[in-house]
């Protein structure tokens, strides 16, 4: 390698890693300050803590109600993601394998509804479900996530199921399987990679969502992790150490999930963007 | 008789496979959407049992509402800058991180994507601390004038904090989409151009960028849509302040409906937002289709 090339190469590496450090620096500041007292944070947010005390974490954990909020988020995300995947795959399967006029209409309606932004329906949504006294429940929120998530999921599965050859299913039908059995025994397992993509995109969406749960979940006991963190910030506005610890507690589960699923997540985002 | 039985069979199959999604789809999206259109013609405050029809007066209020248009124009300005910077930065990152020339490529890709895993509310709160404490500390210690006070307290600077955080948040996401596009470019094309003596910049301009147009269509429209609907970062970072100077359109609609309790007017504004976002998406579909035909 020529010297000039070598310098350019080194320069590019330096630039990229410096940029990465800059990108991640906000998290770094939250991390080091989460171990410090308010006074130490105000006097110098750059200094490392003199003692690595877990005091802030223990207080934040208890006062924000981390466990209930985490469980709420987990229940909502897991159930929403599962019902969206299973019911949408079934729907897409029916839409691909039968050419009834009503199916075509429904598929078109679902794809067209993807144009409707959440903000365009949030006001009447709250009015209708509030009027029926159905708000303030985790299950109604899961129900709504199914409604908001199914269009894209059906669309995603539709594209993939079209490519599956019919012969397999026909053979199973001859062997006496019902359409329902054919779907769960043969088709759904074949959709594994699409399902994984869908699950990743939906986990990122639902786990982090704020606006919909803030409208639906009224009582503090039902709040998800982002809601709890936000309201916690409203209560302890200037107790920085406590706030930073609360933020770390909220960020940590996501980072662990990312570390475990990193390859799948990046692949899921790529595929989701290409198909959408 | 035969047709009736066939109809019942079909109905049974339909309900078994698509019944749940159809029902939920209608009750969560279609019904509220239609009820929303109806709401725009009433003066309901959300509580009273009775309300009257006001025909187009809500729409007239929206058209004449200067605050609404200020918020809308601010959002357009915000979308303009974020789309430009997010896509430029996302592409540069993707371009630098494809091919086998950089060590720790995966680590870098993974790192730049991290902000996208975390919700806008948390990101907003993280940056609130950065802008009001960390940067102010730097400014005061190093005597840098513009950094010595919190940008969140200054109406002009607060707008730029939203742009900065959004750029930071979305450039990694767009980078991933660009990487997907770049890896699909056949390497023979690049090699052939190199043999023909095309330098790096020339290759980029005449071969790579034209082939990346489909990726750019995806990323540009995605950024536009997200820009017009942004709420979380706006709420957590600036809360629309100081003095309502950074209230983007979603937050404006939210406040009109749920805080000022003018549901009819709020829904009319939301409907305007729907028309805008739908038009943008349809434009994207049009460009994508056109490109497919040409290809």
Short mmCIF file of C-alpha atoms in Angstrom, two decimals, chain B:
data_model
loop_
_atom_site.label_atom_id
_atom_site.label_comp_id
_atom_site.label_asym_id
_atom_site.label_seq_id
_atom_site.Cartn_x
_atom_site.Cartn_y
_atom_site.Cartn_z
CA UNK B 1 -79.87 -24.15 -2.57
CA UNK B 2 -76.47 -25.12 -3.85
CA UNK B 3 -75.34 -21.50 -4.08
CA UNK B 4 -76.66 -20.84 -0.61
CA UNK B 5 -74.64 -23.71 0.83
CA UNK B 6 -71.60 -22.53 -1.03
CA UNK B 7 -72.11 -19.06 0.38
CA UNK B 8 -72.35 -20.43 3.92
CA UNK B 9 -69.20 -22.49 3.43
CA UNK B 10 -67.34 -19.48 2.22
CA UNK B 11 -68.64 -17.36 5.05
CA UNK B 12 -67.47 -19.98 7.55
CA UNK B 13 -64.00 -20.16 6.01
CA UNK B 14 -63.78 -16.38 5.84
CA UNK B 15 -64.75 -15.92 9.47
CA UNK B 16 -62.33 -18.62 10.58
CA UNK B 17 -59.34 -17.14 8.77
CA UNK B 18 -60.03 -13.45 8.43
CA UNK B 19 -62.89 -12.85 10.89
CA UNK B 20 -60.80 -11.50 13.79
CA UNK B 21 -58.66 -9.17 11.68
CA UNK B 22 -61.65 -7.89 9.70
CA UNK B 23 -63.61 -7.12 12.86
CA UNK B 24 -60.71 -5.41 14.62
CA UNK B 25 -59.74 -3.54 11.45
CA UNK B 26 -63.25 -2.08 11.15
CA UNK B 27 -63.64 -1.22 14.83
CA UNK B 28 -60.19 0.29 15.32
CA UNK B 29 -59.55 2.06 12.01
CA UNK B 30 -62.52 2.36 9.68
CA UNK B 31 -65.20 3.21 12.24
CA UNK B 32 -63.09 5.85 14.06
CA UNK B 33 -62.02 7.26 10.69
CA UNK B 34 -65.63 7.69 9.54
CA UNK B 35 -66.72 8.97 12.95
CA UNK B 36 -63.82 11.41 12.72
CA UNK B 37 -65.10 12.79 9.42
CA UNK B 38 -68.51 13.19 11.06
CA UNK B 39 -66.93 14.95 14.07
CA UNK B 40 -65.47 17.63 11.83
CA UNK B 41 -69.02 18.84 11.11
CA UNK B 42 -70.00 19.21 14.78
CA UNK B 43 -69.09 21.51 17.64
CA UNK B 44 -68.76 18.73 20.22
CA UNK B 45 -66.57 19.44 23.23
CA UNK B 46 -66.18 15.78 24.11
CA UNK B 47 -68.30 15.93 27.25
CA UNK B 48 -71.71 17.45 26.48
CA UNK B 49 -74.50 15.05 25.53
CA UNK B 50 -75.80 17.34 22.83
CA UNK B 51 -74.02 19.15 20.07
CA UNK B 52 -75.04 20.85 16.88
CA UNK B 53 -74.02 20.60 13.29
CA UNK B 54 -71.86 23.46 12.23
CA UNK B 55 -71.35 22.44 8.60
CA UNK B 56 -67.98 23.71 7.38
CA UNK B 57 -67.33 26.17 10.16
CA UNK B 58 -64.60 23.97 11.75
CA UNK B 59 -62.75 23.87 8.48
CA UNK B 60 -63.16 27.62 8.14
CA UNK B 61 -61.73 28.01 11.64
CA UNK B 62 -58.74 25.90 10.67
CA UNK B 63 -58.11 27.90 7.51
CA UNK B 64 -58.25 31.16 9.43
CA UNK B 65 -56.25 29.93 12.45
CA UNK B 66 -52.90 31.65 12.22
CA UNK B 67 -51.43 29.54 15.05
CA UNK B 68 -52.24 26.40 13.10
CA UNK B 69 -50.47 27.64 9.98
CA UNK B 70 -47.48 28.79 12.03
CA UNK B 71 -47.21 25.31 13.46
CA UNK B 72 -47.65 23.81 10.01
CA UNK B 73 -44.93 25.99 8.46
CA UNK B 74 -42.61 25.20 11.36
CA UNK B 75 -43.22 21.51 10.69
CA UNK B 76 -42.46 22.00 6.98
CA UNK B 77 -39.21 23.73 7.90
CA UNK B 78 -38.37 20.92 10.34
CA UNK B 79 -39.16 18.26 7.72
CA UNK B 80 -37.05 20.07 5.11
CA UNK B 81 -33.91 20.12 7.24
CA UNK B 82 -34.29 16.65 8.71
CA UNK B 83 -34.95 15.03 5.31
CA UNK B 84 -31.92 16.73 3.82
CA UNK B 85 -29.47 15.98 6.63
CA UNK B 86 -30.75 12.53 7.60
CA UNK B 87 -30.50 11.24 4.04
CA UNK B 88 -27.14 12.83 3.29
CA UNK B 89 -25.61 11.56 6.52
CA UNK B 90 -27.30 8.16 6.24
CA UNK B 91 -25.94 7.70 2.74
CA UNK B 92 -22.41 8.79 3.62
CA UNK B 93 -22.37 6.38 6.57
CA UNK B 94 -23.71 3.53 4.44
CA UNK B 95 -21.19 4.26 1.67
CA UNK B 96 -18.31 4.32 4.14
CA UNK B 97 -19.48 1.08 5.75
CA UNK B 98 -19.94 -1.17 2.71
CA UNK B 99 -17.21 -3.08 0.97
CA UNK B 100 -14.48 -4.66 3.05
CA UNK B 101 -12.32 -1.63 3.58
CA UNK B 102 -13.24 -0.66 7.13
CA UNK B 103 -12.23 -2.61 10.19
CA UNK B 104 -14.99 -3.26 12.68
CA UNK B 105 -17.66 -2.60 10.08
CA UNK B 106 -20.30 -4.53 12.00
CA UNK B 107 -19.52 -2.78 15.24
CA UNK B 108 -19.91 0.59 13.52
CA UNK B 109 -23.19 -0.34 11.82
CA UNK B 110 -24.56 -1.72 15.07
CA UNK B 111 -23.49 1.39 16.98
CA UNK B 112 -24.99 3.93 14.59
CA UNK B 113 -28.30 2.07 14.70
CA UNK B 114 -28.62 2.12 18.50
CA UNK B 115 -30.78 5.29 18.81
CA UNK B 116 -33.49 3.62 16.71
CA UNK B 117 -34.04 0.93 19.29
CA UNK B 118 -35.06 3.37 21.93
CA UNK B 119 -38.34 5.25 21.95
CA UNK B 120 -38.58 8.94 21.12
CA UNK B 121 -39.67 9.79 24.67
CA UNK B 122 -36.53 8.31 26.21
CA UNK B 123 -34.32 9.86 23.52
CA UNK B 124 -35.91 13.24 24.15
CA UNK B 125 -35.26 12.96 27.88
CA UNK B 126 -31.64 11.88 27.31
CA UNK B 127 -31.03 14.91 25.10
CA UNK B 128 -32.83 17.26 27.45
CA UNK B 129 -30.07 16.47 29.93
CA UNK B 130 -27.38 16.87 27.26
CA UNK B 131 -28.67 20.27 26.11
CA UNK B 132 -29.46 21.73 29.50
CA UNK B 133 -26.49 20.38 31.49
CA UNK B 134 -23.65 18.85 29.47
CA UNK B 135 -23.49 21.42 26.66
CA UNK B 136 -24.01 24.34 29.03
CA UNK B 137 -21.12 23.05 31.15
CA UNK B 138 -18.88 22.88 28.07
CA UNK B 139 -19.96 26.35 27.00
CA UNK B 140 -19.27 27.90 30.39
CA UNK B 141 -15.95 26.12 31.00
CA UNK B 142 -14.54 26.87 27.57
CA UNK B 143 -16.23 30.27 27.31
CA UNK B 144 -18.10 29.43 24.12
CA UNK B 145 -20.83 32.07 24.00
CA UNK B 146 -23.65 30.26 22.16
CA UNK B 147 -23.25 27.17 24.37
CA UNK B 148 -23.19 28.96 27.69
CA UNK B 149 -26.98 28.91 28.09
CA UNK B 150 -29.46 26.10 27.43
CA UNK B 151 -30.61 25.92 23.82
CA UNK B 152 -33.93 24.64 25.10
CA UNK B 153 -34.64 28.04 26.63
CA UNK B 154 -34.16 29.95 23.37
CA UNK B 155 -36.97 29.84 20.76
CA UNK B 156 -34.64 29.82 17.73
CA UNK B 157 -32.16 27.33 19.13
CA UNK B 158 -34.89 25.04 20.49
CA UNK B 159 -36.03 24.38 16.92
CA UNK B 160 -32.53 23.19 16.04
CA UNK B 161 -32.40 20.88 19.03
CA UNK B 162 -35.35 19.03 17.47
CA UNK B 163 -33.53 18.81 14.13
CA UNK B 164 -30.31 17.61 15.77
CA UNK B 165 -32.03 14.88 17.80
CA UNK B 166 -34.06 13.70 14.79
CA UNK B 167 -30.97 13.55 12.60
CA UNK B 168 -29.18 11.58 15.30
CA UNK B 169 -32.18 9.28 15.68
CA UNK B 170 -32.96 8.50 12.04
CA UNK B 171 -29.65 8.63 10.18
CA UNK B 172 -28.72 5.15 11.46
CA UNK B 173 -32.04 3.75 10.29
CA UNK B 174 -31.65 5.20 6.81
CA UNK B 175 -28.04 3.98 6.79
CA UNK B 176 -29.34 0.40 7.12
CA UNK B 177 -31.73 0.88 4.18
CA UNK B 178 -28.93 2.41 2.08
CA UNK B 179 -26.61 -0.48 2.98
CA UNK B 180 -29.27 -2.91 1.74
CA UNK B 181 -29.39 -0.95 -1.54
CA UNK B 182 -25.61 -0.71 -1.91
CA UNK B 183 -25.05 -4.43 -1.39
CA UNK B 184 -27.48 -5.14 -4.23
CA UNK B 185 -25.38 -3.24 -6.77
CA UNK B 186 -23.59 -5.90 -8.88
CA UNK B 187 -19.87 -5.73 -8.15
CA UNK B 188 -19.07 -6.40 -11.84
CA UNK B 189 -20.46 -2.96 -12.69
CA UNK B 190 -18.11 -1.27 -10.26
CA UNK B 191 -15.16 -3.40 -11.35
CA UNK B 192 -15.81 -2.68 -15.03
CA UNK B 193 -15.92 1.05 -14.32
CA UNK B 194 -12.70 0.83 -12.33
CA UNK B 195 -10.95 -0.96 -15.20
CA UNK B 196 -12.22 1.77 -17.52
CA UNK B 197 -10.37 4.20 -15.30
CA UNK B 198 -13.26 5.74 -13.39
CA UNK B 199 -12.08 7.23 -10.08
CA UNK B 200 -13.96 6.92 -6.80
CA UNK B 201 -15.96 10.10 -7.13
CA UNK B 202 -16.76 9.47 -10.79
CA UNK B 203 -17.96 5.94 -9.98
CA UNK B 204 -20.17 7.31 -7.25
CA UNK B 205 -21.76 9.94 -9.46
CA UNK B 206 -22.29 7.97 -12.67
CA UNK B 207 -22.96 4.44 -11.42
CA UNK B 208 -23.76 4.17 -7.75
CA UNK B 209 -26.03 7.17 -7.20
CA UNK B 210 -28.28 6.45 -10.21
CA UNK B 211 -28.66 2.84 -9.05
CA UNK B 212 -29.53 4.03 -5.56
CA UNK B 213 -32.58 6.05 -6.67
CA UNK B 214 -35.05 3.37 -5.46
CA UNK B 215 -33.42 3.39 -2.01
CA UNK B 216 -33.58 7.17 -1.92
CA UNK B 217 -37.28 7.06 -2.77
CA UNK B 218 -37.87 4.81 0.25
CA UNK B 219 -35.73 6.80 2.68
CA UNK B 220 -36.81 10.28 1.59
CA UNK B 221 -40.51 9.48 1.83
CA UNK B 222 -40.06 7.62 5.09
CA UNK B 223 -38.31 10.65 6.58
CA UNK B 224 -41.00 13.00 5.28
CA UNK B 225 -43.80 10.92 6.77
CA UNK B 226 -42.11 10.49 10.12
CA UNK B 227 -41.28 14.18 10.15
CA UNK B 228 -44.89 15.24 9.75
CA UNK B 229 -46.05 12.86 12.46
CA UNK B 230 -43.31 13.38 15.04
CA UNK B 231 -44.66 13.77 18.56
CA UNK B 232 -42.59 11.86 21.16
CA UNK B 233 -39.30 13.74 20.76
CA UNK B 234 -41.18 17.03 20.54
CA UNK B 235 -42.97 16.30 23.81
CA UNK B 236 -40.02 14.95 25.77
CA UNK B 237 -37.39 17.41 24.54
CA UNK B 238 -39.02 20.83 24.21
CA UNK B 239 -42.65 20.27 25.22
CA UNK B 240 -43.46 22.70 22.43
CA UNK B 241 -41.63 25.47 24.25
CA UNK B 242 -40.25 27.89 25.00
CA UNK B 243 -43.40 29.97 24.52
CA UNK B 244 -44.97 27.45 22.11
CA UNK B 245 -42.18 28.21 19.63
CA UNK B 246 -41.51 24.54 18.79
CA UNK B 247 -45.01 23.10 18.69
CA UNK B 248 -45.02 20.83 15.64
CA UNK B 249 -48.26 19.88 13.95
CA UNK B 250 -48.98 16.61 15.81
CA UNK B 251 -48.61 18.28 19.17
CA UNK B 252 -50.75 21.19 17.98
CA UNK B 253 -53.58 18.82 17.01
CA UNK B 254 -53.25 16.93 20.28
CA UNK B 255 -53.52 20.10 22.33
CA UNK B 256 -56.44 21.43 20.32
CA UNK B 257 -58.46 18.28 20.89
CA UNK B 258 -57.47 16.94 24.28
CA UNK B 259 -56.44 20.08 26.16
CA UNK B 260 -58.54 22.83 24.55
CA UNK B 261 -61.36 20.27 24.10
CA UNK B 262 -62.26 21.48 20.64
CA UNK B 263 -62.75 18.05 19.18
CA UNK B 264 -64.38 19.21 15.93
CA UNK B 265 -61.62 21.70 15.15
CA UNK B 266 -58.90 19.28 16.28
CA UNK B 267 -60.27 16.52 14.11
CA UNK B 268 -60.49 18.89 11.12
CA UNK B 269 -56.80 19.61 11.57
CA UNK B 270 -56.05 15.91 11.92
CA UNK B 271 -57.99 15.32 8.71
CA UNK B 272 -55.86 17.92 6.97
CA UNK B 273 -52.78 16.04 8.22
CA UNK B 274 -54.26 12.81 6.85
CA UNK B 275 -54.77 14.33 3.37
CA UNK B 276 -51.22 15.60 3.37
CA UNK B 277 -49.60 12.34 4.49
CA UNK B 278 -51.79 10.30 2.11
CA UNK B 279 -50.82 12.55 -0.80
CA UNK B 280 -47.13 12.12 0.07
CA UNK B 281 -47.47 8.33 0.22
CA UNK B 282 -49.34 8.20 -3.09
CA UNK B 283 -46.60 10.30 -4.70
CA UNK B 284 -44.10 7.73 -3.45
CA UNK B 285 -46.14 4.87 -4.95
CA UNK B 286 -46.33 6.80 -8.23
CA UNK B 287 -42.53 7.27 -8.39
CA UNK B 288 -41.83 3.66 -7.45
CA UNK B 289 -44.22 2.34 -10.13
CA UNK B 290 -42.79 4.71 -12.73
CA UNK B 291 -39.30 3.49 -11.95
CA UNK B 292 -40.37 -0.15 -12.26
CA UNK B 293 -41.85 0.53 -15.68
CA UNK B 294 -38.67 2.24 -16.86
CA UNK B 295 -36.44 -0.52 -15.52
#
